[in-house]
CSV table of C-alpha atoms in Angstrom, one decimal:
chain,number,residue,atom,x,y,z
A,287,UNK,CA,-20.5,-196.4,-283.9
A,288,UNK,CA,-21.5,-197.9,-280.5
A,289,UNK,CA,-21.9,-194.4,-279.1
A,290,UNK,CA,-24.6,-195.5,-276.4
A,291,UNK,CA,-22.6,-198.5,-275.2
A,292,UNK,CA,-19.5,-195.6,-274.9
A,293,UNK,CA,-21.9,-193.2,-273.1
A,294,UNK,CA,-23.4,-196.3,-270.9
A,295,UNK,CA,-19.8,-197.1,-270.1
A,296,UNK,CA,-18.8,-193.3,-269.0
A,297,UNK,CA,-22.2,-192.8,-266.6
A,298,UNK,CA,-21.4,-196.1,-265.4
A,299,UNK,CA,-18.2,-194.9,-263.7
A,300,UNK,CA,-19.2,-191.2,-263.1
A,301,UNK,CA,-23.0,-190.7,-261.8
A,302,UNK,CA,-23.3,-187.3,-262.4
A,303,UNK,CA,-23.5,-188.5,-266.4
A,304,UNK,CA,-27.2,-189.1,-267.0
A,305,UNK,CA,-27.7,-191.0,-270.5
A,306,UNK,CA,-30.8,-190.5,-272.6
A,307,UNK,CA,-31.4,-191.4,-275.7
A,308,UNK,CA,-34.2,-191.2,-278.1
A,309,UNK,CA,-36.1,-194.4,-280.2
A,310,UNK,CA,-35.8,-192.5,-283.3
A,311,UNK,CA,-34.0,-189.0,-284.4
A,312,UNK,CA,-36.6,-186.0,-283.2
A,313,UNK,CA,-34.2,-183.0,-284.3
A,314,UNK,CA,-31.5,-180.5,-282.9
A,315,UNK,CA,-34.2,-178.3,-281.6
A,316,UNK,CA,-36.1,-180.8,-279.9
A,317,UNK,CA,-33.1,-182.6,-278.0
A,318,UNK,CA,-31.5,-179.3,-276.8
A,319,UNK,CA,-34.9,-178.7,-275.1
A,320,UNK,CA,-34.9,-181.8,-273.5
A,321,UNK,CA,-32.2,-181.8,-272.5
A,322,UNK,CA,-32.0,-178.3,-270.9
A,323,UNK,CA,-35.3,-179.5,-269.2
A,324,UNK,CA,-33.5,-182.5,-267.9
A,325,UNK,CA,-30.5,-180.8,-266.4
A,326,UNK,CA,-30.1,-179.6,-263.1
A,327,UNK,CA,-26.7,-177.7,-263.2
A,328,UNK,CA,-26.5,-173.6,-263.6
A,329,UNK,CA,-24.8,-173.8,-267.2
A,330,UNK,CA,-25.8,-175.6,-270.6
A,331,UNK,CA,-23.0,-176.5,-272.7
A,332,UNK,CA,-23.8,-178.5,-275.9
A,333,UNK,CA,-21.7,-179.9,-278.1
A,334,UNK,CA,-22.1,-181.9,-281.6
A,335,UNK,CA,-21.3,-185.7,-282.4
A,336,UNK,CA,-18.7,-184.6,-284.8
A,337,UNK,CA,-16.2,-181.7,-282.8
A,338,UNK,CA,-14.1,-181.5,-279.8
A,339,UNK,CA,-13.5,-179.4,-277.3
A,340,UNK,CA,-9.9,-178.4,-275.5
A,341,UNK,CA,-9.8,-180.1,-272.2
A,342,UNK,CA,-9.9,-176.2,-270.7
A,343,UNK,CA,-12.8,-174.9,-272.7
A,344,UNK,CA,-15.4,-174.9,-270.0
A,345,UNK,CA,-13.6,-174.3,-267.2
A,346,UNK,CA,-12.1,-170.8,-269.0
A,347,UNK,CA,-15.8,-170.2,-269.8
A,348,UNK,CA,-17.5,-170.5,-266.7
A,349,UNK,CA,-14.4,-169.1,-264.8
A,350,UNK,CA,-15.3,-166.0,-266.8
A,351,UNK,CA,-19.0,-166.2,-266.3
A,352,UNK,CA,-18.5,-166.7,-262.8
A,353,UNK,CA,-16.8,-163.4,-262.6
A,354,UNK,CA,-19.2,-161.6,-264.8
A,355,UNK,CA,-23.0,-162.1,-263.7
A,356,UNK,CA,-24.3,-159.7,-265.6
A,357,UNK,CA,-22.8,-162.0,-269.1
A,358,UNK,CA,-25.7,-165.1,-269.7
A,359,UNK,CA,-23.8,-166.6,-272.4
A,360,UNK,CA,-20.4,-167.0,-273.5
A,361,UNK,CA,-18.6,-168.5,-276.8
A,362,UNK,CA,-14.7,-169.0,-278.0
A,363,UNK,CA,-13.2,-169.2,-281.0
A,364,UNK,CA,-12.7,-172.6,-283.2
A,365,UNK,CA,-10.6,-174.1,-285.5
A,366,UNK,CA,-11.9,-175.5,-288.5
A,367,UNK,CA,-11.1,-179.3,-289.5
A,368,UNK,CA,-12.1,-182.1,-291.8
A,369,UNK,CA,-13.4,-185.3,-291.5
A,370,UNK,CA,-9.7,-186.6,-291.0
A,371,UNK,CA,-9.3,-183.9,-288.1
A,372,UNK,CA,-6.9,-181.6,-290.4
A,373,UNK,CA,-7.1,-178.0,-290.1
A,374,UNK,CA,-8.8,-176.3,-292.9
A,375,UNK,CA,-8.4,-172.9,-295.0
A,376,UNK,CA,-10.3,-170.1,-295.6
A,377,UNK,CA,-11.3,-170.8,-298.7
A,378,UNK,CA,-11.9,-174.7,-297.8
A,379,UNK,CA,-14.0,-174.2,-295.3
A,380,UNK,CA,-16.0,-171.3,-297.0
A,381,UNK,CA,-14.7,-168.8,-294.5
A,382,UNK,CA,-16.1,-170.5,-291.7
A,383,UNK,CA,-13.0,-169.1,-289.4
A,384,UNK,CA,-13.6,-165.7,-290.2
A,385,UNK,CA,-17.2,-165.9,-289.4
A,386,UNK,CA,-16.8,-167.6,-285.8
A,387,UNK,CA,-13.8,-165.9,-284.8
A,388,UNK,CA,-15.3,-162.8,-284.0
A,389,UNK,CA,-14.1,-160.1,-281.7
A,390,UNK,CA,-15.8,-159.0,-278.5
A,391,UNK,CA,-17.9,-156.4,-278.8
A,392,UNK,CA,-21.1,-154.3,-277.2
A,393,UNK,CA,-24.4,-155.5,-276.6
A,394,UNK,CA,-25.5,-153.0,-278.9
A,395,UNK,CA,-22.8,-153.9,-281.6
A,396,UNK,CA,-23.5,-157.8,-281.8
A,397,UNK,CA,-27.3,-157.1,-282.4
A,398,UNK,CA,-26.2,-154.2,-285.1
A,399,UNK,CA,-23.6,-157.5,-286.3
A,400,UNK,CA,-26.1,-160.2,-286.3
A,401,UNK,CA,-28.7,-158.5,-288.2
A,402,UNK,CA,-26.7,-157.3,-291.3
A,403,UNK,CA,-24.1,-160.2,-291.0
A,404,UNK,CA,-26.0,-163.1,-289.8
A,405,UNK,CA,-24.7,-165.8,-287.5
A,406,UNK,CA,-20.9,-165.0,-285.9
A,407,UNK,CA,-21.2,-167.6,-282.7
A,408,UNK,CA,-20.4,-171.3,-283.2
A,409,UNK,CA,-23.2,-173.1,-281.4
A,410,UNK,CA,-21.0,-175.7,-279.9
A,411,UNK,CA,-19.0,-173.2,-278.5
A,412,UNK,CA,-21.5,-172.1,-276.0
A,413,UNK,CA,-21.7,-172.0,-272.6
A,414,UNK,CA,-25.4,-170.4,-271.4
A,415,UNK,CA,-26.9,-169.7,-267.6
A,416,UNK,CA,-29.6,-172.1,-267.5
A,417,UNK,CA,-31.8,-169.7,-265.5
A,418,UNK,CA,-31.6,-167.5,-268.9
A,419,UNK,CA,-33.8,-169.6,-270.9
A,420,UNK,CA,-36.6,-168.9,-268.1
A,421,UNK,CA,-36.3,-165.6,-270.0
A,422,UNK,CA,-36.2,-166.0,-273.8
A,423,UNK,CA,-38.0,-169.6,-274.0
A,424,UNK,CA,-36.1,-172.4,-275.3
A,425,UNK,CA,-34.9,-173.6,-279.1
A,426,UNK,CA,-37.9,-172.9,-281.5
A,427,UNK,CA,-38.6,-176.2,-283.2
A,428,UNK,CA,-39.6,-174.6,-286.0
A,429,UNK,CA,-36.1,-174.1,-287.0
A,430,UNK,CA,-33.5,-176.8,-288.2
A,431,UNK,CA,-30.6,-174.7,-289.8
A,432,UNK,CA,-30.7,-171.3,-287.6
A,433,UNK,CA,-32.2,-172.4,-284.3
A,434,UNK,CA,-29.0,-171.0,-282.1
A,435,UNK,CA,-29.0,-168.0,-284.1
A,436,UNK,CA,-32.7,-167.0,-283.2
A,437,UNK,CA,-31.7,-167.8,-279.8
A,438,UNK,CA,-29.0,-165.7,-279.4
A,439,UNK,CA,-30.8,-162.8,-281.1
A,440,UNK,CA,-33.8,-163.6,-278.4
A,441,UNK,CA,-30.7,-163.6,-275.3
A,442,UNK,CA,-29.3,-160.2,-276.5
A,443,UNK,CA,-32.7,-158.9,-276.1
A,444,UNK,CA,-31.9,-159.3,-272.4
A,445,UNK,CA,-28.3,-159.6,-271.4
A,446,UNK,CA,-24.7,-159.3,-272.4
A,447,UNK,CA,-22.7,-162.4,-274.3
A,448,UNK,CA,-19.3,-162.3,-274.7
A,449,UNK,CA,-16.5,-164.1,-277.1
A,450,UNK,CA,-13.2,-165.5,-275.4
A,451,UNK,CA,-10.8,-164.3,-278.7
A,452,UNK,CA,-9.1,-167.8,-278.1
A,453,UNK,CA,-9.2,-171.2,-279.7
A,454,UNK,CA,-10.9,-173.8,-277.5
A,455,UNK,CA,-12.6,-176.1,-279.7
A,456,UNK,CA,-12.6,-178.1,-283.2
A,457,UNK,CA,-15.6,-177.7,-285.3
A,458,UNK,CA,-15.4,-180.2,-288.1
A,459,UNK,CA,-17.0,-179.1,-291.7
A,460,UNK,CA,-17.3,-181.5,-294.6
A,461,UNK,CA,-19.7,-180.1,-297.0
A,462,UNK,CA,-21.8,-182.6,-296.1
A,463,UNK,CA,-23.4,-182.1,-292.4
A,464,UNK,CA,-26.1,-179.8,-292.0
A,465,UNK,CA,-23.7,-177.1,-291.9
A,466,UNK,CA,-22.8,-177.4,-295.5
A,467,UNK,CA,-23.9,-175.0,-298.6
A,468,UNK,CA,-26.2,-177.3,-300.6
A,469,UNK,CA,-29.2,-175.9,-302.6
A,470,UNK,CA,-31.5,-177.6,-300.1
A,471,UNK,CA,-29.3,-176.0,-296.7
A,472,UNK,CA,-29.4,-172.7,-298.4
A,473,UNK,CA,-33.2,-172.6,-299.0
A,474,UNK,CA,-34.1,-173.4,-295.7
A,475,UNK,CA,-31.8,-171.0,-294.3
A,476,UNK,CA,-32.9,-168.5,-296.4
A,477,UNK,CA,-36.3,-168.6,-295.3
A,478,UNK,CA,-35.9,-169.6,-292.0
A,479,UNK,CA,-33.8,-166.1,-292.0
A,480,UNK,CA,-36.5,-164.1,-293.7
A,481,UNK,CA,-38.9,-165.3,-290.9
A,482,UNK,CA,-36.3,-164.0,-287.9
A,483,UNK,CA,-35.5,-160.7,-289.5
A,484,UNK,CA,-39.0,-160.0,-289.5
A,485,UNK,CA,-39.4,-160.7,-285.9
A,486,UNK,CA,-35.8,-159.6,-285.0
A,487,UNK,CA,-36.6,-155.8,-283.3
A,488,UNK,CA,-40.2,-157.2,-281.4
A,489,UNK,CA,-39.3,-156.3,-277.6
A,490,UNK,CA,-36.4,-154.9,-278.1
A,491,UNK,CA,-35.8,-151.5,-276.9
């Protein structure tokens, strides 16, 4: 889809864009870290091939990081679309809208939330202090389908997130991405969960 020359294009007129790219595919895990190694700015934002932000996402985001040091991360809510970009229901999207769209809450609360109801954060919704993975360690490479949710159990373990209750990105869904239900997505994340829960209360107080 061209997507380097595109990128090679963007740094070309904007040198704070710094292009990398890879010989052949290494994983989610292992890009974020490079990635987060590579950059030199106070925040890490990602974002997938496949979803879009709103042109104010970040600037909402670290406007309310700025303001709130004692936050490391923050997330918003999504809407969910198709391949096509249409917006997709509840039951289309296997509830997907429900489960991101979560309210603020408590330290306390999202670690009581995460461990009985799994994942609530869209991981392309972040926005994370960079200085904060000098604290928990980076992506474990050992995960493929719940890498961002091990991470944010390891950042509540040390400081406050918080969800903006507003709609600042797409996430697109198909059925098909890594996101989807398939036998083979479930049983990885089925044991990939097993192995967090039984790790999920070391350090914490």
């Amino acid at each position: 889809d061209k997507t380097p020359e595109i990128i090679a294009e963007y740094a070309k007129r904007d040198k704070r864009i710094q292009p990398y790219y890879f010989k052949e595919k290494q994983g989610i895990s292992i890009g974020c870290n490079f990635t987060i190694e590579k950059a030199i700015g106070k925040y890490i934002a990602r974002i997938d091939g496949d979803d879009c932000w709103h042109f104010n996402k970040l600037e909402k985001q670290i406007f309310y990081l700025e303001k709130h040091p004692e936050c490391g991360a923050c997330f918003t809510w999504v809407k969910i679309i198709d391949e096509n970009g249409y917006e997709l229901t509840s039951a289309e999207s296997e509830n997907r809208g429900e489960i991101f769209n979560s309210k603020n809450r408590s330290r306390a609360e999202w670690i009581r939330t995460l461990f009985y109801e799994g994942c609530r954060m869209a991981h392309p919704s972040s926005v994370i202090r960079k200085d904060v993975f000098s604290l928990t360690g980076m992506y474990n490479v050992s995960y493929r389908q719940l890498l961002d949710y091990d991470l944010w159990i390891r950042i509540l373990k040390i400081t406050q997130i918080h969800m903006l209750e507003e709609i600042l990105m797409n996430y697109r869904w198909s059925g098909k991405n890594v996101s989807s239900s398939s036998d083979v997505v479930m049983f990885r994340t089925y044991f990939e969960m097993l192995l967090i829960l039984k790790q999920y209360f070391k350090g914490m107080t």
